[in-house]
Coordinates of C-alpha atoms in Angstrom, one line a residue:
M1 CA -6.8 21.6 12.1
S2 CA -9.6 20.3 13.9
P3 CA -9.3 17.1 16.2
E4 CA -11.3 15.3 13.9
K5 CA -9.2 15.8 11.1
R6 CA -6.0 14.6 13.1
L7 CA -4.4 11.6 12.2
T8 CA -4.7 9.2 14.8
L9 CA -6.1 6.4 16.6
S10 CA -7.5 7.1 20.4
V11 CA -9.3 5.1 22.9
L12 CA -12.7 6.0 23.0
Y13 CA -13.7 3.4 26.0
D14 CA -11.2 1.5 28.3
P15 CA -12.9 -1.2 30.5
E16 CA -9.7 -1.0 32.5
V17 CA -10.1 2.5 33.4
A18 CA -14.0 2.3 33.4
G19 CA -13.4 -0.6 36.4
K20 CA -14.9 -3.1 33.9
G21 CA -12.1 -5.5 34.4
T22 CA -8.9 -6.5 31.6
P23 CA -10.5 -6.1 28.0
N24 CA -11.3 -9.1 26.0
I25 CA -12.4 -7.2 22.6
D26 CA -10.4 -4.9 21.5
L27 CA -13.2 -2.9 18.7
V28 CA -11.0 -0.6 15.9
L29 CA -14.1 2.3 14.5
V30 CA -12.7 3.3 10.8
H31 CA -14.9 6.2 9.5
G32 CA -15.6 7.3 5.9
L33 CA -16.0 9.9 3.6
N34 CA -16.9 13.1 5.3
G35 CA -16.6 11.6 8.9
G36 CA -14.9 11.7 12.0
P37 CA -13.7 9.3 14.6
I38 CA -16.7 11.0 16.8
K39 CA -19.2 12.4 14.4
T40 CA -19.7 9.4 12.5
W41 CA -20.5 7.4 15.5
T42 CA -22.9 10.6 17.2
C43 CA -26.4 10.7 17.0
D44 CA -28.4 12.8 19.4
G45 CA -25.4 13.3 21.2
V46 CA -24.8 10.0 22.1
V47 CA -21.6 8.1 20.9
W48 CA -23.0 4.8 20.9
P49 CA -19.8 3.0 20.9
R50 CA -18.8 4.6 24.6
E51 CA -21.8 5.0 25.5
L52 CA -24.2 2.0 24.5
L53 CA -21.9 -0.6 24.0
S54 CA -20.3 -0.8 27.1
Q55 CA -23.5 -1.0 28.3
R56 CA -23.9 -4.4 26.7
Q57 CA -20.6 -5.3 26.2
P58 CA -18.5 -3.8 28.8
R59 CA -15.4 -5.2 28.7
T60 CA -14.8 -4.4 24.6
R61 CA -12.1 -1.8 24.8
V62 CA -12.8 0.8 22.1
L63 CA -10.5 2.2 19.6
S64 CA -11.5 5.1 16.6
L65 CA -9.4 6.0 13.6
G66 CA -9.0 9.7 12.8
Y67 CA -7.6 11.0 9.6
N68 CA -9.1 13.6 7.3
A69 CA -11.7 12.3 4.9
D70 CA -13.4 15.8 4.5
I71 CA -14.3 15.9 0.8
Y72 CA -14.6 19.9 0.4
E73 CA -11.3 21.3 2.9
N74 CA -8.9 18.8 2.4
D75 CA -5.3 19.3 1.2
S76 CA -3.8 16.3 2.8
V77 CA -1.9 14.1 0.2
A78 CA -2.2 10.9 2.2
G79 CA -4.1 7.9 0.5
I80 CA -5.3 5.0 1.3
R81 CA -2.2 3.2 1.8
D82 CA -0.9 5.7 4.3
F83 CA -3.7 6.0 6.3
A84 CA -4.1 1.6 6.5
K85 CA -0.5 1.7 7.8
S86 CA -0.4 4.3 10.1
M87 CA -3.3 2.1 11.6
L88 CA -1.4 -0.8 12.1
A89 CA 1.1 0.9 13.5
R90 CA -0.9 2.8 15.8
L91 CA -2.6 -0.1 17.0
K92 CA 0.6 -2.2 17.6
R93 CA 1.4 0.2 19.7
H94 CA -1.9 -0.2 21.9
R95 CA -1.6 -3.5 21.6
H96 CA 1.8 -4.0 23.3
G97 CA 1.8 -5.9 26.0
V98 CA -1.8 -7.1 25.9
D99 CA -2.8 -10.9 25.7
K100 CA -2.1 -11.3 21.9
E101 CA -5.2 -13.4 21.9
R102 CA -7.6 -10.9 22.7
S103 CA -10.3 -10.7 19.9
I104 CA -9.8 -7.6 17.5
V105 CA -13.2 -6.6 15.4
F106 CA -12.7 -3.8 13.1
V107 CA -16.4 -1.6 12.5
A108 CA -16.0 0.7 9.1
H109 CA -18.2 2.8 7.4
C110 CA -18.3 3.7 3.7
L111 CA -14.8 4.4 2.5
G112 CA -13.3 3.2 6.2
G113 CA -14.0 -0.4 4.6
I114 CA -11.4 0.3 2.0
I115 CA -8.7 1.3 4.7
V116 CA -9.0 -2.1 7.0
K117 CA -9.3 -4.4 4.0
Q118 CA -6.0 -2.5 2.7
A119 CA -4.5 -2.1 6.3
L120 CA -5.5 -6.4 7.0
Y121 CA -4.2 -7.3 3.7
L122 CA -0.6 -5.6 4.4
A123 CA -0.6 -7.1 7.5
N124 CA -1.0 -10.4 6.3
I125 CA 2.0 -10.0 4.3
N126 CA 3.9 -8.0 6.6
P127 CA 5.4 -10.1 9.3
E128 CA 5.4 -7.0 11.6
Y129 CA 1.9 -6.8 11.7
Q130 CA 1.2 -10.3 12.0
P131 CA 0.4 -10.4 15.3
I132 CA -2.9 -7.9 14.4
M133 CA -4.2 -10.3 12.0
A134 CA -3.6 -13.3 14.0
A135 CA -6.1 -11.9 16.2
T136 CA -8.5 -10.4 14.1
R137 CA -11.8 -12.0 14.1
G138 CA -14.1 -10.3 12.1
V139 CA -15.0 -7.0 10.2
L140 CA -18.7 -5.0 10.2
F141 CA -18.9 -2.9 7.2
F142 CA -21.3 0.1 6.4
G143 CA -22.0 1.0 3.6
T144 CA -18.7 0.3 2.0
P145 CA -18.7 -0.2 -1.8
H146 CA -16.7 -3.0 -2.7
F147 CA -15.8 -1.6 -6.3
G148 CA -17.1 -4.9 -8.1
S149 CA -18.1 -3.5 -11.4
D150 CA -18.5 0.8 -11.8
K151 CA -15.0 2.4 -12.1
N152 CA -17.5 5.4 -11.9
Q153 CA -18.7 4.5 -8.5
L154 CA -16.5 6.6 -6.6
L155 CA -17.2 9.4 -8.3
S156 CA -20.9 8.8 -7.9
I157 CA -20.6 8.7 -4.1
A158 CA -18.7 11.6 -4.1
Q159 CA -20.9 13.5 -6.3
A160 CA -23.7 12.4 -3.8
F161 CA -22.5 14.1 -0.6
S162 CA -22.1 17.5 -2.6
P163 CA -25.5 18.5 -0.8
L164 CA -23.5 18.4 2.3
G165 CA -20.8 21.2 1.5
S166 CA -20.9 24.5 2.8
S167 CA -20.1 26.3 -0.3
S168 CA -19.4 24.9 -4.1
T169 CA -17.5 27.1 -6.5
P170 CA -18.0 27.1 -10.1
Q171 CA -14.9 25.4 -10.5
A172 CA -16.0 22.5 -7.9
K173 CA -19.5 21.9 -9.5
S174 CA -18.0 21.6 -13.1
Q175 CA -15.5 18.8 -11.4
G176 CA -18.2 17.5 -9.7
T177 CA -16.7 16.3 -6.6
G178 CA -16.9 19.6 -4.6
G179 CA -13.4 20.3 -5.0
S180 CA -12.0 17.6 -3.4
A181 CA -8.5 16.7 -3.7
L182 CA -9.2 13.4 -1.6
V183 CA -12.0 12.1 -3.8
D184 CA -9.9 13.4 -7.0
S185 CA -7.0 11.8 -5.9
L186 CA -8.8 8.3 -5.2
A187 CA -10.8 8.8 -8.6
R188 CA -7.4 9.1 -10.2
N189 CA -6.0 5.3 -8.2
S190 CA -9.7 3.9 -8.9
D191 CA -7.5 0.8 -10.4
A192 CA -5.6 0.9 -7.3
L193 CA -8.6 0.4 -5.3
F194 CA -10.0 -2.4 -7.5
K195 CA -7.1 -4.1 -6.4
I196 CA -7.5 -3.7 -2.8
S197 CA -10.8 -5.3 -3.1
R198 CA -9.1 -8.4 -4.8
T199 CA -6.4 -8.9 -2.9
F200 CA -8.5 -9.1 0.7
Y201 CA -10.7 -12.4 -0.8
R202 CA -7.3 -14.5 0.7
P203 CA -7.4 -12.7 4.2
A204 CA -11.4 -12.3 4.1
S205 CA -11.9 -15.8 3.4
H206 CA -10.7 -16.4 7.2
L207 CA -13.0 -13.8 9.1
K208 CA -16.3 -13.2 10.0
I209 CA -17.9 -10.7 7.8
T210 CA -20.9 -8.8 8.2
T211 CA -22.0 -6.0 5.3
F212 CA -24.8 -3.9 6.4
Y213 CA -26.1 -1.8 3.8
E214 CA -28.4 1.5 3.8
M215 CA -32.4 0.9 3.4
K216 CA -33.3 4.7 3.2
P217 CA -32.7 6.9 0.0
W218 CA -30.1 10.1 0.4
P219 CA -32.4 12.7 1.8
G220 CA -34.3 14.8 -1.1
T221 CA -33.7 11.9 -3.6
K222 CA -34.7 8.1 -4.8
K223 CA -31.4 6.7 -4.3
C224 CA -29.1 5.1 -2.1
I225 CA -25.3 6.5 -1.9
V226 CA -24.0 2.2 -2.1
D227 CA -26.6 0.5 -3.4
K228 CA -27.1 -2.9 -2.1
A229 CA -25.5 -5.0 -4.7
D230 CA -22.4 -3.1 -4.3
T231 CA -22.0 -3.9 -0.4
I232 CA -22.1 -7.5 -0.6
M233 CA -18.6 -9.5 -1.2
H234 CA -19.5 -13.0 -1.9
V235 CA -17.1 -14.4 0.4
P236 CA -16.9 -17.2 2.5
N237 CA -18.5 -16.4 6.1
E238 CA -20.3 -13.3 5.4
S239 CA -23.6 -12.3 6.5
H240 CA -25.4 -9.1 4.7
Q241 CA -28.5 -7.4 6.1
G242 CA -30.3 -3.8 5.6
L243 CA -30.3 -1.1 8.0
D244 CA -33.3 1.2 8.4
A245 CA -31.1 4.6 7.6
D246 CA -29.8 6.4 4.9
H247 CA -25.9 6.2 4.4
D248 CA -25.4 8.7 7.0
A249 CA -27.5 7.6 9.6
M250 CA -26.8 3.5 9.5
C251 CA -24.2 3.8 12.0
K252 CA -25.6 6.0 14.5
F253 CA -27.4 4.5 17.2
S254 CA -29.2 7.0 20.9
S255 CA -30.9 4.2 22.5
V256 CA -30.2 0.7 23.7
D257 CA -33.4 0.2 22.5
D258 CA -32.7 0.5 19.2
E259 CA -33.4 -2.9 16.9
D260 CA -30.2 -2.0 14.6
F261 CA -28.1 -1.4 17.5
D262 CA -29.0 -4.5 18.8
E263 CA -28.2 -6.1 15.8
V264 CA -24.4 -4.7 16.0
C265 CA -23.7 -6.2 19.0
V266 CA -24.8 -9.3 18.2
K267 CA -23.0 -9.5 15.6
I268 CA -19.6 -7.8 16.8
Q269 CA -19.9 -10.7 19.3
E270 CA -20.6 -13.4 16.4
A271 CA -17.2 -11.9 15.1
A272 CA -15.3 -12.0 18.5
A273 CA -16.0 -15.5 19.1
A274 CA -15.3 -16.8 15.7
G275 CA -11.8 -18.5 15.1
S276 CA -8.1 -17.1 14.2
A277 CA -7.7 -15.7 10.7
G278 CA -4.9 -18.3 10.4
V279 CA -3.0 -16.5 7.6
G280 CA -0.2 -14.9 7.2
V281 CA 2.9 -14.6 6.0
S282 CA 4.3 -18.5 5.5
T283 CA 6.8 -20.1 7.1
K284 CA 7.1 -23.1 5.0
E285 CA 11.0 -23.7 3.7
N286 CA 11.1 -22.0 0.1
E287 CA 7.8 -20.0 0.0
V288 CA 8.4 -16.8 -0.3
A289 CA 5.8 -13.8 0.0
V290 CA 4.1 -12.5 -3.1
T291 CA 1.3 -10.0 -4.4
P292 CA -0.2 -9.0 -7.5
D293 CA -1.2 -5.6 -6.4
T294 CA 0.5 -2.6 -8.3
G295 CA 2.2 -0.5 -5.8
M296 CA 2.4 -3.3 -2.9
E297 CA 5.8 -4.0 -2.0
L298 CA 6.9 -6.8 -0.6
V299 CA 10.3 -8.3 0.6
P300 CA 10.4 -12.0 0.5
H301 CA 10.7 -13.3 3.9
Q302 CA 12.3 -16.7 3.2
T303 CA 14.8 -17.2 0.1
G304 CA 17.3 -20.2 -0.9
A305 CA 17.3 -22.7 -3.8
P306 CA 15.6 -25.4 -4.4
P307 CA 16.5 -28.5 -1.8
K308 CA 19.2 -30.9 -3.2
G309 CA 17.8 -33.3 -5.2
A310 CA 14.5 -31.4 -6.1
A311 CA 13.4 -30.5 -9.7
S312 CA 11.3 -27.1 -8.9
V313 CA 10.3 -25.0 -5.9
T314 CA 6.7 -25.7 -5.0
I315 CA 4.9 -21.8 -4.1
D316 CA 1.9 -20.3 -2.6
I317 CA -0.2 -18.1 -4.4
V318 CA 1.3 -15.5 -2.1
S319 CA 4.7 -16.2 -3.5
I320 CA 6.4 -14.5 -5.8
R321 CA 6.0 -10.4 -6.0
V322 CA 4.8 -9.6 -9.3
D323 CA 4.4 -5.3 -10.1
L324 CA 2.1 -4.4 -12.6
A325 CA 2.7 -1.6 -14.5
E326 CA 0.4 1.0 -16.1
D327 CA 0.3 -1.2 -20.0
G328 CA -0.9 -4.1 -18.1
S329 CA 2.6 -5.9 -17.8
A330 CA 4.1 -7.9 -15.3
E331 CA 7.4 -8.2 -13.8
A332 CA 8.7 -11.3 -11.5
K333 CA 11.2 -10.2 -9.1
R334 CA 14.2 -12.5 -8.4
P335 CA 14.5 -13.1 -4.9
R336 CA 18.0 -13.6 -4.1
A337 CA 19.1 -17.3 -4.8
I338 CA 16.4 -18.3 -6.6
Q339 CA 16.1 -18.1 -10.4
W340 CA 12.5 -17.8 -11.8
T341 CA 12.2 -18.8 -15.8
V342 CA 7.9 -18.3 -15.2
Q343 CA 6.4 -17.2 -18.8
S344 CA 3.7 -14.6 -19.3
I345 CA 3.8 -13.9 -15.7
T346 CA 1.0 -12.3 -16.4
Q347 CA -1.7 -14.2 -18.2
R348 CA -0.3 -16.8 -15.3
V349 CA -1.3 -14.6 -12.4
G350 CA -4.5 -13.8 -14.0
A351 CA -5.5 -17.0 -14.8
I352 CA -4.8 -18.1 -10.7
F353 CA -6.8 -15.1 -9.3
G354 CA -9.7 -15.8 -12.0
H355 CA -10.1 -19.6 -12.3
G356 CA -9.6 -20.3 -8.5
H357 CA -7.8 -23.7 -8.0
Q358 CA -5.9 -24.1 -10.2
S359 CA -1.7 -24.5 -10.9
H360 CA 0.4 -23.3 -13.5
S361 CA 4.0 -24.5 -13.8
N362 CA 7.4 -24.4 -15.7
D363 CA 10.7 -26.0 -15.8
N364 CA 11.7 -24.3 -12.3
V365 CA 8.4 -23.0 -10.6
K366 CA 5.1 -24.0 -9.9
L367 CA 2.2 -21.5 -8.9
I368 CA -0.3 -22.7 -6.3
A369 CA -3.7 -20.8 -6.1
R370 CA -5.0 -21.9 -2.8

């Protein structure tokens, strides 16, 4: 397997090694479909996060996630969740012994943005990775489709990439994906991708978000791979702007004089200077963790009976673990010593997420959306 396809989080630039002092920012790069930890960020032989950014921000340490995102030759069975968990584990190791206040900023292209969203969601609910969530200040998304409306969008994106393939068999053409196991897997799990986007809204509300969209069509076509409307998340603290490039070139720069590169540098600094995320697993008494997300495992961090004399237990929206089955039904898992008698949990959770600040309660439990 080529180095570009190995699952790894490598250091592209370390200020201490370069004699520039102790890092004050950890910049984490995550490439997208058909990309790599180096080539996605390379233009005319220039790896801008290593060779250009160091001129503007010499104390920014740069790490780059690598994983097999080849849409033609990919036999990996790993998915978004696997890549996200691996990135968190590796980032935790890289930050061992460093100042926990050192800012983390993620830069993600295309599918890489989905991995980042999944990783931050997991960090937000998992005490082991809470320091990563607390240190994360912002995310720069380059052409990331946030799956706001069209479940077939991912397949369309994969089809748009097909001219890049070195070969295309009749079978691959009939499948419309170039025969990519990765894309086929993602297409089969499109519902899970929608849920990743929805569950990211909570941590996103505390982050500085920049969404860049492509302003040039894909070569040989009249269309952009990811439309502007699909890159915008509509969350607090989000800014969005176009880059004068197509989907592949939008995150590649070869000169410090490039105006788009200059803008990216500004956004990285703005994100790093933003306040702490301030979210994560609650420590309030009698609160437990929750996710209304299919396939997301979550062990309540604290359980117990209601306090003496209390008529009910009040729980934050991240409070009851809810598993959504394929038929749309839901089951509230019972933490030790707390008995839930919530009725119609599917409708209640759906109402909470669909209508913002509201609460639903019964005799024993009150669910509060914040």
